[in-house]
Amino acid sequence: QVTVRDALNQALDEELERDERVFLLGEEVAQYDGAYKISRGLWKKYGDKRVIDTPISEMGFAGIAVGAAMVWLRPVCEFMTFNFSMQAIDQVINSAAKTCYMSAGSIAVPIVFRGPNGASAGVAAQHSQCFAAWYGHCPGLKVVSPWSSEDAKGLLKASIRDDNPVVLLENELLYGVPFEMSEQAQSKDFVVPIGKAKIEKQGTHVTLVSHSRPVGHCLEAAAVLSKEGVECEVINLRTIRPMDIETVEASVAKTNHLVTVEGGWPQFGVGAEICARIMEGPAFNYLDAPAVRVTGADVPMPYAKILEDNCIPQVKDIIFAVKKTLNI
């Protein structure tokens, strides 16, 4: 078993070793070994030029990283939390995402923006927002959101090797969680293709679509419902943009019911996009009931634990949504 933290560390180590153009920069990534110890040991191994501590200035170091990517270095830019990426959103969107198109393909920007996204525990509103819908909205970016250690390693490696800007949304509460990792995933050549969802559990009665930490909640809910005779198919999106809607459509054609689950806010969210795509496409004809969304509450995240728990989708909320859509 390998924790998500160690899987990310492994991916960074392997890519820094494989390609000398790859470098990591961000707050406390070097001498302190990373705020979450994702970059543990890398500064000692690769030195100041490859693992770079920056001042607390997201717009500044994101801009440096984007400029480096424009001259074919491959920066990995760490935000201590994606909430702070709002300081740098001009660089992420206006500089990184749009340059390839505006230069008619002559300037690529091979950069990865990564760090923890969404709610952690007891860190209140300014550290708890999910940016999947924000960044997923913008053409020119690829947006990935891993759940397991295999997702984290494979998607980070694929993101670093991609010639486009990639936003990699991790989850702080998953960092210490161990997952089984196949022998194949331990190899240095292992990548998870960007834009391909994964069916984590086969089922026949209802399709559950999720990304990041709520995938685990969906599997827990599916285990409870299975004892009551309801078999859920659980899809781990892995990539928000480009979205693998074909896998969702094929599942809905089989189960005839759809529930989406996410930690973000409901309005204009990832679930809203999935529901719209299903309604506009061929899978709509297979639905036996309206699609249902399970989301975070439509409020800034409260600090108090009991209120926080009520703002984040829980297993009981997913079970309730499944029973509602199946009318049981």
Short mmCIF file of the C-alpha atoms (twelve columns), coordinates in Angstrom:
data_MODEL
# 
_entry.id   MODEL 
# 
loop_
_atom_site.group_PDB 
_atom_site.id 
_atom_site.type_symbol 
_atom_site.label_atom_id 
_atom_site.label_alt_id 
_atom_site.label_comp_id 
_atom_site.label_asym_id 
_atom_site.label_seq_id 
_atom_site.Cartn_x 
_atom_site.Cartn_y 
_atom_site.Cartn_z 
_atom_site.pdbx_PDB_model_num 
ATOM 1   C CA . GLN A 1   0.000   0.000  0.000   1 
ATOM 2   C CA . VAL A 2   1.171   3.521  -0.869  1 
ATOM 3   C CA . THR A 3   -0.227  6.814  0.459   1 
ATOM 4   C CA . VAL A 4   -1.299  9.544  -1.954  1 
ATOM 5   C CA . ARG A 5   1.504   11.721 -0.501  1 
ATOM 6   C CA . ASP A 6   4.153   9.113  -1.338  1 
ATOM 7   C CA . ALA A 7   2.661   8.503  -4.794  1 
ATOM 8   C CA . LEU A 8   2.926   12.229 -5.631  1 
ATOM 9   C CA . ASN A 9   6.470   12.342 -4.228  1 
ATOM 10  C CA . GLN A 10  7.395   9.316  -6.337  1 
ATOM 11  C CA . ALA A 11  5.968   10.936 -9.489  1 
ATOM 12  C CA . LEU A 12  7.877   14.198 -8.927  1 
ATOM 13  C CA . ASP A 13  11.113  12.332 -8.188  1 
ATOM 14  C CA . GLU A 14  10.816  10.180 -11.326 1 
ATOM 15  C CA . GLU A 15  9.989   13.124 -13.607 1 
ATOM 16  C CA . LEU A 16  12.762  15.361 -12.188 1 
ATOM 17  C CA . GLU A 17  15.171  12.483 -12.851 1 
ATOM 18  C CA . ARG A 18  13.789  11.707 -16.323 1 
ATOM 19  C CA . ASP A 19  13.791  15.232 -17.793 1 
ATOM 20  C CA . GLU A 20  16.207  17.963 -16.738 1 
ATOM 21  C CA . ARG A 21  13.748  20.630 -17.943 1 
ATOM 22  C CA . VAL A 22  11.351  19.739 -15.098 1 
ATOM 23  C CA . PHE A 23  11.592  21.859 -11.960 1 
ATOM 24  C CA . LEU A 24  9.401   22.475 -8.909  1 
ATOM 25  C CA . LEU A 25  8.723   25.850 -7.350  1 
ATOM 26  C CA . GLY A 26  6.439   27.171 -4.621  1 
ATOM 27  C CA . GLU A 27  6.270   28.183 -0.988  1 
ATOM 28  C CA . GLU A 28  8.318   25.924 1.340   1 
ATOM 29  C CA . VAL A 29  8.804   23.212 -1.314  1 
ATOM 30  C CA . ALA A 30  12.601  23.020 -0.891  1 
ATOM 31  C CA . GLN A 31  14.310  23.338 2.489   1 
ATOM 32  C CA . TYR A 32  11.140  22.618 4.485   1 
ATOM 33  C CA . ASP A 33  10.343  19.572 2.268   1 
ATOM 34  C CA . GLY A 34  6.924   20.999 1.336   1 
ATOM 35  C CA . ALA A 35  4.042   22.237 3.498   1 
ATOM 36  C CA . TYR A 36  2.442   18.764 3.115   1 
ATOM 37  C CA . LYS A 37  5.766   16.896 2.624   1 
ATOM 38  C CA . ILE A 38  4.905   16.101 -1.003  1 
ATOM 39  C CA . SER A 39  8.392   17.265 -2.059  1 
ATOM 40  C CA . ARG A 40  10.167  15.473 0.804   1 
ATOM 41  C CA . GLY A 41  13.832  14.799 -0.013  1 
ATOM 42  C CA . LEU A 42  13.759  16.371 -3.479  1 
ATOM 43  C CA . TRP A 43  15.706  19.555 -2.639  1 
ATOM 44  C CA . LYS A 44  18.529  17.513 -1.086  1 
ATOM 45  C CA . LYS A 45  18.592  15.278 -4.161  1 
ATOM 46  C CA . TYR A 46  18.237  17.848 -6.962  1 
ATOM 47  C CA . GLY A 47  19.440  21.129 -5.460  1 
ATOM 48  C CA . ASP A 48  18.455  24.804 -5.669  1 
ATOM 49  C CA . LYS A 49  17.996  24.986 -9.450  1 
ATOM 50  C CA . ARG A 50  15.424  22.213 -9.649  1 
ATOM 51  C CA . VAL A 51  13.489  22.667 -6.385  1 
ATOM 52  C CA . ILE A 52  12.964  26.345 -5.644  1 
ATOM 53  C CA . ASP A 53  11.558  28.062 -2.555  1 
ATOM 54  C CA . THR A 54  9.596   31.205 -3.476  1 
ATOM 55  C CA . PRO A 55  8.362   34.234 -1.545  1 
ATOM 56  C CA . ILE A 56  4.689   34.339 -0.522  1 
ATOM 57  C CA . SER A 57  3.660   35.874 -3.849  1 
ATOM 58  C CA . GLU A 58  1.481   33.580 -5.947  1 
ATOM 59  C CA . MET A 59  1.123   35.988 -8.841  1 
ATOM 60  C CA . GLY A 60  4.906   36.469 -8.903  1 
ATOM 61  C CA . PHE A 61  6.049   32.855 -8.885  1 
ATOM 62  C CA . ALA A 62  3.183   31.665 -11.111 1 
ATOM 63  C CA . GLY A 63  4.246   34.331 -13.633 1 
ATOM 64  C CA . ILE A 64  7.876   33.184 -13.455 1 
ATOM 65  C CA . ALA A 65  6.745   29.593 -14.006 1 
ATOM 66  C CA . VAL A 66  4.558   30.506 -17.011 1 
ATOM 67  C CA . GLY A 67  7.432   32.461 -18.580 1 
ATOM 68  C CA . ALA A 68  9.755   29.478 -18.047 1 
ATOM 69  C CA . ALA A 69  7.217   27.163 -19.700 1 
ATOM 70  C CA . MET A 70  7.022   29.465 -22.743 1 
ATOM 71  C CA . VAL A 71  10.724  28.794 -23.363 1 
ATOM 72  C CA . TRP A 72  10.202  25.014 -23.046 1 
ATOM 73  C CA . LEU A 73  11.133  24.361 -19.475 1 
ATOM 74  C CA . ARG A 74  8.564   22.213 -17.642 1 
ATOM 75  C CA . PRO A 75  7.689   23.889 -14.340 1 
ATOM 76  C CA . VAL A 76  5.560   22.318 -11.628 1 
ATOM 77  C CA . CYS A 77  4.056   25.242 -9.716  1 
ATOM 78  C CA . GLU A 78  2.738   24.334 -6.241  1 
ATOM 79  C CA . PHE A 79  0.060   26.414 -4.535  1 
ATOM 80  C CA . MET A 80  -0.133  25.819 -0.784  1 
ATOM 81  C CA . THR A 81  -3.887  25.666 -1.367  1 
ATOM 82  C CA . PHE A 82  -5.813  26.347 -4.561  1 
ATOM 83  C CA . ASN A 83  -7.692  29.093 -2.731  1 
ATOM 84  C CA . PHE A 84  -4.456  31.078 -3.017  1 
ATOM 85  C CA . SER A 85  -4.332  30.438 -6.780  1 
ATOM 86  C CA . MET A 86  -6.868  33.268 -7.039  1 
ATOM 87  C CA . GLN A 87  -3.907  35.588 -6.424  1 
ATOM 88  C CA . ALA A 88  -2.388  34.131 -9.593  1 
ATOM 89  C CA . ILE A 89  -5.516  33.523 -11.678 1 
ATOM 90  C CA . ASP A 90  -4.469  36.167 -14.239 1 
ATOM 91  C CA . GLN A 91  -1.304  34.133 -14.920 1 
ATOM 92  C CA . VAL A 92  -3.148  30.778 -14.975 1 
ATOM 93  C CA . ILE A 93  -5.951  31.911 -17.311 1 
ATOM 94  C CA . ASN A 94  -4.751  34.919 -19.315 1 
ATOM 95  C CA . SER A 95  -1.103  33.860 -19.664 1 
ATOM 96  C CA . ALA A 96  -1.003  30.043 -19.482 1 
ATOM 97  C CA . ALA A 97  -4.401  28.915 -20.839 1 
ATOM 98  C CA . LYS A 98  -4.765  31.345 -23.749 1 
ATOM 99  C CA . THR A 99  -1.241  31.695 -25.157 1 
ATOM 100 C CA . CYS A 100 -1.130  28.589 -27.357 1 
ATOM 101 C CA . TYR A 101 -4.346  29.635 -29.134 1 
ATOM 102 C CA . MET A 102 -3.424  33.317 -29.380 1 
ATOM 103 C CA . SER A 103 -0.013  32.449 -30.851 1 
ATOM 104 C CA . ALA A 104 -1.622  30.128 -33.446 1 
ATOM 105 C CA . GLY A 105 0.103   27.164 -31.798 1 
ATOM 106 C CA . SER A 106 3.626   28.587 -31.978 1 
ATOM 107 C CA . ILE A 107 4.021   29.012 -28.189 1 
ATOM 108 C CA . ALA A 108 3.188   26.027 -26.012 1 
ATOM 109 C CA . VAL A 109 2.995   26.377 -22.234 1 
ATOM 110 C CA . PRO A 110 3.874   22.980 -20.685 1 
ATOM 111 C CA . ILE A 111 3.206   23.770 -17.018 1 
ATOM 112 C CA . VAL A 112 1.510   22.017 -14.093 1 
ATOM 113 C CA . PHE A 113 -0.276  24.006 -11.380 1 
ATOM 114 C CA . ARG A 114 -0.822  21.654 -8.421  1 
ATOM 115 C CA . GLY A 115 -1.764  21.662 -4.745  1 
ATOM 116 C CA . PRO A 116 -4.628  20.815 -2.382  1 
ATOM 117 C CA . ASN A 117 -8.138  21.781 -3.514  1 
ATOM 118 C CA . GLY A 118 -11.518 21.780 -1.771  1 
ATOM 119 C CA . ALA A 119 -12.342 21.400 1.893   1 
ATOM 120 C CA . SER A 120 -9.842  20.104 4.429   1 
ATOM 121 C CA . ALA A 121 -10.852 20.009 8.114   1 
ATOM 122 C CA . GLY A 122 -11.536 23.074 10.255  1 
ATOM 123 C CA . VAL A 123 -9.827  25.600 7.987   1 
ATOM 124 C CA . ALA A 124 -12.927 27.752 7.272   1 
ATOM 125 C CA . ALA A 125 -14.091 29.479 4.098   1 
ATOM 126 C CA . GLN A 126 -10.840 30.932 2.763   1 
ATOM 127 C CA . HIS A 127 -9.158  27.515 2.593   1 
ATOM 128 C CA . SER A 128 -12.038 25.242 1.588   1 
ATOM 129 C CA . GLN A 129 -13.239 26.118 -1.911  1 
ATOM 130 C CA . CYS A 130 -13.292 23.583 -4.743  1 
ATOM 131 C CA . PHE A 131 -11.986 25.062 -8.008  1 
ATOM 132 C CA . ALA A 132 -12.859 22.159 -10.326 1 
ATOM 133 C CA . ALA A 133 -15.741 24.082 -11.937 1 
ATOM 134 C CA . TRP A 134 -13.741 27.358 -12.128 1 
ATOM 135 C CA . TYR A 135 -10.779 25.913 -13.977 1 
ATOM 136 C CA . GLY A 136 -12.879 23.340 -15.831 1 
ATOM 137 C CA . HIS A 137 -14.745 26.311 -17.363 1 
ATOM 138 C CA . CYS A 138 -11.658 27.621 -19.217 1 
ATOM 139 C CA . PRO A 139 -10.572 26.437 -22.681 1 
ATOM 140 C CA . GLY A 140 -6.799  26.024 -22.992 1 
ATOM 141 C CA . LEU A 141 -6.439  24.254 -19.645 1 
ATOM 142 C CA . LYS A 142 -6.568  20.568 -18.843 1 
ATOM 143 C CA . VAL A 143 -7.953  19.904 -15.347 1 
ATOM 144 C CA . VAL A 144 -7.385  16.658 -13.455 1 
ATOM 145 C CA . SER A 145 -8.640  15.574 -10.024 1 
ATOM 146 C CA . PRO A 146 -7.165  12.323 -8.637  1 
ATOM 147 C CA . TRP A 147 -8.680  10.117 -5.938  1 
ATOM 148 C CA . SER A 148 -6.379  7.120  -5.328  1 
ATOM 149 C CA . SER A 149 -2.582  6.849  -5.129  1 
ATOM 150 C CA . GLU A 150 -2.559  5.320  -8.624  1 
ATOM 151 C CA . ASP A 151 -4.579  8.290  -9.940  1 
ATOM 152 C CA . ALA A 152 -2.263  10.755 -8.208  1 
ATOM 153 C CA . LYS A 153 0.975   9.274  -9.516  1 
ATOM 154 C CA . GLY A 154 -0.255  8.527  -13.031 1 
ATOM 155 C CA . LEU A 155 -2.020  11.847 -13.548 1 
ATOM 156 C CA . LEU A 156 0.873   13.938 -12.187 1 
ATOM 157 C CA . LYS A 157 3.322   12.184 -14.510 1 
ATOM 158 C CA . ALA A 158 0.956   12.581 -17.484 1 
ATOM 159 C CA . SER A 159 0.452   16.268 -16.588 1 
ATOM 160 C CA . ILE A 160 4.196   16.993 -16.446 1 
ATOM 161 C CA . ARG A 161 4.712   15.317 -19.837 1 
ATOM 162 C CA . ASP A 162 1.778   17.146 -21.467 1 
ATOM 163 C CA . ASP A 163 2.552   20.143 -23.675 1 
ATOM 164 C CA . ASN A 164 -0.480  22.056 -22.360 1 
ATOM 165 C CA . PRO A 165 -1.066  23.835 -19.049 1 
ATOM 166 C CA . VAL A 166 -2.586  21.372 -16.579 1 
ATOM 167 C CA . VAL A 167 -4.323  22.173 -13.291 1 
ATOM 168 C CA . LEU A 168 -3.947  19.216 -10.915 1 
ATOM 169 C CA . LEU A 169 -6.415  19.409 -8.022  1 
ATOM 170 C CA . GLU A 170 -5.297  17.261 -5.084  1 
ATOM 171 C CA . ASN A 171 -7.080  16.809 -1.760  1 
ATOM 172 C CA . GLU A 172 -5.356  17.449 1.563   1 
ATOM 173 C CA . LEU A 173 -7.434  14.878 3.449   1 
ATOM 174 C CA . LEU A 174 -6.342  12.167 0.980   1 
ATOM 175 C CA . TYR A 175 -2.583  12.784 1.358   1 
ATOM 176 C CA . GLY A 176 -2.175  10.351 4.253   1 
ATOM 177 C CA . VAL A 177 -4.618  7.731  2.932   1 
ATOM 178 C CA . PRO A 178 -3.000  4.442  1.767   1 
ATOM 179 C CA . PHE A 179 -4.246  2.704  -1.393  1 
ATOM 180 C CA . GLU A 180 -3.289  -0.531 -3.089  1 
ATOM 181 C CA . MET A 181 -0.962  0.149  -6.021  1 
ATOM 182 C CA . SER A 182 -0.423  -2.375 -8.797  1 
ATOM 183 C CA . GLU A 183 3.056   -3.445 -9.827  1 
ATOM 184 C CA . GLN A 184 2.494   -1.647 -13.123 1 
ATOM 185 C CA . ALA A 185 1.764   1.621  -11.267 1 
ATOM 186 C CA . GLN A 186 5.088   1.347  -9.416  1 
ATOM 187 C CA . SER A 187 7.037   1.467  -12.692 1 
ATOM 188 C CA . LYS A 188 8.694   4.650  -13.942 1 
ATOM 189 C CA . ASP A 189 6.784   4.451  -17.247 1 
ATOM 190 C CA . PHE A 190 3.343   4.423  -15.612 1 
ATOM 191 C CA . VAL A 191 0.957   7.229  -16.604 1 
ATOM 192 C CA . VAL A 192 -2.820  7.619  -16.350 1 
ATOM 193 C CA . PRO A 193 -4.153  9.086  -19.616 1 
ATOM 194 C CA . ILE A 194 -5.701  12.537 -19.199 1 
ATOM 195 C CA . GLY A 195 -9.362  12.580 -20.264 1 
ATOM 196 C CA . LYS A 196 -10.258 8.996  -19.332 1 
ATOM 197 C CA . ALA A 197 -12.605 8.158  -16.450 1 
ATOM 198 C CA . LYS A 198 -12.353 4.895  -14.488 1 
ATOM 199 C CA . ILE A 199 -15.190 2.624  -13.402 1 
ATOM 200 C CA . GLU A 200 -14.302 1.826  -9.763  1 
ATOM 201 C CA . LYS A 201 -17.277 -0.503 -9.239  1 
ATOM 202 C CA . GLN A 202 -19.637 -2.176 -11.702 1 
ATOM 203 C CA . GLY A 203 -23.389 -1.915 -11.061 1 
ATOM 204 C CA . THR A 204 -26.782 -2.154 -12.734 1 
ATOM 205 C CA . HIS A 205 -29.264 0.081  -10.874 1 
ATOM 206 C CA . VAL A 206 -27.784 3.582  -10.697 1 
ATOM 207 C CA . THR A 207 -24.682 5.438  -11.914 1 
ATOM 208 C CA . LEU A 208 -22.705 7.465  -9.341  1 
ATOM 209 C CA . VAL A 209 -20.232 9.931  -10.909 1 
ATOM 210 C CA . SER A 210 -17.677 11.704 -8.747  1 
ATOM 211 C CA . HIS A 211 -14.092 12.954 -8.524  1 
ATOM 212 C CA . SER A 212 -11.464 13.396 -5.802  1 
ATOM 213 C CA . ARG A 213 -12.346 12.491 -2.194  1 
ATOM 214 C CA . PRO A 214 -16.122 11.979 -2.740  1 
ATOM 215 C CA . VAL A 215 -15.284 8.912  -4.901  1 
ATOM 216 C CA . GLY A 216 -14.503 7.146  -1.609  1 
ATOM 217 C CA . HIS A 217 -17.852 8.282  -0.179  1 
ATOM 218 C CA . CYS A 218 -19.612 6.896  -3.275  1 
ATOM 219 C CA . LEU A 219 -17.935 3.505  -2.803  1 
ATOM 220 C CA . GLU A 220 -18.957 3.482  0.884   1 
ATOM 221 C CA . ALA A 221 -22.545 4.366  -0.063  1 
ATOM 222 C CA . ALA A 222 -22.511 1.669  -2.753  1 
ATOM 223 C CA . ALA A 223 -21.395 -0.930 -0.182  1 
ATOM 224 C CA . VAL A 224 -24.296 0.011  2.144   1 
ATOM 225 C CA . LEU A 225 -26.846 0.023  -0.698  1 
ATOM 226 C CA . SER A 226 -25.578 -3.316 -2.013  1 
ATOM 227 C CA . LYS A 227 -26.796 -4.934 1.226   1 
ATOM 228 C CA . GLU A 228 -30.251 -3.565 0.405   1 
ATOM 229 C CA . GLY A 229 -30.178 -5.022 -3.119  1 
ATOM 230 C CA . VAL A 230 -29.204 -1.822 -4.937  1 
ATOM 231 C CA . GLU A 231 -26.100 -2.156 -7.134  1 
ATOM 232 C CA . CYS A 232 -24.413 1.178  -7.878  1 
ATOM 233 C CA . GLU A 233 -21.938 1.717  -10.702 1 
ATOM 234 C CA . VAL A 234 -19.270 4.115  -9.389  1 
ATOM 235 C CA . ILE A 235 -17.350 6.248  -11.902 1 
ATOM 236 C CA . ASN A 236 -14.193 8.098  -10.871 1 
ATOM 237 C CA . LEU A 237 -13.996 10.989 -13.376 1 
ATOM 238 C CA . ARG A 238 -10.255 11.606 -12.780 1 
ATOM 239 C CA . THR A 239 -10.314 14.363 -15.439 1 
ATOM 240 C CA . ILE A 240 -12.642 17.368 -15.278 1 
ATOM 241 C CA . ARG A 241 -11.502 18.834 -18.601 1 
ATOM 242 C CA . PRO A 242 -11.614 17.218 -21.127 1 
ATOM 243 C CA . MET A 243 -14.506 15.293 -19.580 1 
ATOM 244 C CA . ASP A 244 -14.992 11.623 -20.467 1 
ATOM 245 C CA . ILE A 245 -18.738 11.889 -20.994 1 
ATOM 246 C CA . GLU A 246 -18.786 8.723  -23.148 1 
ATOM 247 C CA . THR A 247 -18.060 6.511  -20.117 1 
ATOM 248 C CA . VAL A 248 -20.890 8.220  -18.194 1 
ATOM 249 C CA . GLU A 249 -23.290 7.851  -21.157 1 
ATOM 250 C CA . ALA A 250 -22.516 4.140  -21.520 1 
ATOM 251 C CA . SER A 251 -23.137 3.623  -17.804 1 
ATOM 252 C CA . VAL A 252 -26.427 5.569  -17.820 1 
ATOM 253 C CA . ALA A 253 -27.580 3.516  -20.820 1 
ATOM 254 C CA . LYS A 254 -27.051 0.444  -18.609 1 
ATOM 255 C CA . THR A 255 -28.411 1.673  -15.248 1 
ATOM 256 C CA . ASN A 256 -31.055 4.215  -16.403 1 
ATOM 257 C CA . HIS A 257 -30.344 6.454  -13.371 1 
ATOM 258 C CA . LEU A 258 -27.712 9.107  -12.601 1 
ATOM 259 C CA . VAL A 259 -26.461 10.734 -9.382  1 
ATOM 260 C CA . THR A 260 -23.469 13.103 -9.446  1 
ATOM 261 C CA . VAL A 261 -21.436 13.786 -6.292  1 
ATOM 262 C CA . GLU A 262 -18.952 16.611 -5.670  1 
ATOM 263 C CA . GLY A 263 -17.578 18.740 -2.840  1 
ATOM 264 C CA . GLY A 264 -18.039 22.007 -4.765  1 
ATOM 265 C CA . TRP A 265 -20.964 24.409 -4.760  1 
ATOM 266 C CA . PRO A 266 -24.125 23.476 -6.694  1 
ATOM 267 C CA . GLN A 267 -24.481 26.440 -9.035  1 
ATOM 268 C CA . PHE A 268 -22.611 25.965 -12.361 1 
ATOM 269 C CA . GLY A 269 -20.787 22.981 -10.828 1 
ATOM 270 C CA . VAL A 270 -19.205 19.843 -12.289 1 
ATOM 271 C CA . GLY A 271 -22.425 17.909 -11.605 1 
ATOM 272 C CA . ALA A 272 -24.438 20.577 -13.416 1 
ATOM 273 C CA . GLU A 273 -22.196 20.116 -16.473 1 
ATOM 274 C CA . ILE A 274 -22.545 16.318 -16.401 1 
ATOM 275 C CA . CYS A 275 -26.356 16.571 -16.113 1 
ATOM 276 C CA . ALA A 276 -26.502 19.051 -19.011 1 
ATOM 277 C CA . ARG A 277 -24.330 16.837 -21.224 1 
ATOM 278 C CA . ILE A 278 -26.479 13.783 -20.465 1 
ATOM 279 C CA . MET A 279 -29.651 15.742 -21.212 1 
ATOM 280 C CA . GLU A 280 -28.256 16.995 -24.537 1 
ATOM 281 C CA . GLY A 281 -26.899 13.617 -25.663 1 
ATOM 282 C CA . PRO A 282 -28.132 10.142 -26.575 1 
ATOM 283 C CA . ALA A 283 -28.099 8.873  -22.953 1 
ATOM 284 C CA . PHE A 284 -31.083 11.136 -22.087 1 
ATOM 285 C CA . ASN A 285 -33.419 8.625  -23.738 1 
ATOM 286 C CA . TYR A 286 -32.281 5.929  -21.306 1 
ATOM 287 C CA . LEU A 287 -33.040 7.889  -18.108 1 
ATOM 288 C CA . ASP A 288 -35.983 6.537  -16.094 1 
ATOM 289 C CA . ALA A 289 -35.851 9.430  -13.601 1 
ATOM 290 C CA . PRO A 290 -34.338 12.924 -13.408 1 
ATOM 291 C CA . ALA A 291 -30.597 13.071 -12.729 1 
ATOM 292 C CA . VAL A 292 -29.816 14.150 -9.154  1 
ATOM 293 C CA . ARG A 293 -26.865 16.215 -7.880  1 
ATOM 294 C CA . VAL A 294 -25.230 15.848 -4.471  1 
ATOM 295 C CA . THR A 295 -23.015 18.873 -3.796  1 
ATOM 296 C CA . GLY A 296 -21.510 21.003 -1.072  1 
ATOM 297 C CA . ALA A 297 -23.881 23.470 0.582   1 
ATOM 298 C CA . ASP A 298 -24.335 26.818 -1.180  1 
ATOM 299 C CA . VAL A 299 -22.532 28.804 1.551   1 
ATOM 300 C CA . PRO A 300 -18.948 29.826 2.358   1 
ATOM 301 C CA . MET A 301 -17.498 27.010 4.473   1 
ATOM 302 C CA . PRO A 302 -18.235 27.448 8.209   1 
ATOM 303 C CA . TYR A 303 -15.444 26.917 10.729  1 
ATOM 304 C CA . ALA A 304 -17.420 24.901 13.311  1 
ATOM 305 C CA . LYS A 305 -17.003 21.154 12.748  1 
ATOM 306 C CA . ILE A 306 -20.690 20.247 12.993  1 
ATOM 307 C CA . LEU A 307 -21.588 22.955 10.446  1 
ATOM 308 C CA . GLU A 308 -18.692 21.927 8.192   1 
ATOM 309 C CA . ASP A 309 -19.899 18.302 8.222   1 
ATOM 310 C CA . ASN A 310 -23.341 19.486 7.149   1 
ATOM 311 C CA . CYS A 311 -21.829 21.489 4.266   1 
ATOM 312 C CA . ILE A 312 -19.844 18.607 2.775   1 
ATOM 313 C CA . PRO A 313 -21.564 15.647 1.050   1 
ATOM 314 C CA . GLN A 314 -21.629 12.656 3.407   1 
ATOM 315 C CA . VAL A 315 -22.317 8.989  2.696   1 
ATOM 316 C CA . LYS A 316 -25.875 9.353  4.064   1 
ATOM 317 C CA . ASP A 317 -26.553 12.167 1.559   1 
ATOM 318 C CA . ILE A 318 -25.516 9.927  -1.347  1 
ATOM 319 C CA . ILE A 319 -27.690 7.058  -0.067  1 
ATOM 320 C CA . PHE A 320 -30.644 9.460  0.269   1 
ATOM 321 C CA . ALA A 321 -30.119 10.752 -3.314  1 
ATOM 322 C CA . VAL A 322 -29.920 7.228  -4.734  1 
ATOM 323 C CA . LYS A 323 -33.127 6.172  -2.976  1 
ATOM 324 C CA . LYS A 324 -34.831 9.354  -4.185  1 
ATOM 325 C CA . THR A 325 -33.895 8.790  -7.821  1 
ATOM 326 C CA . LEU A 326 -34.861 5.082  -7.615  1 
ATOM 327 C CA . ASN A 327 -38.093 6.034  -5.792  1 
ATOM 328 C CA . ILE A 328 -37.503 3.587  -2.917  1 
# 
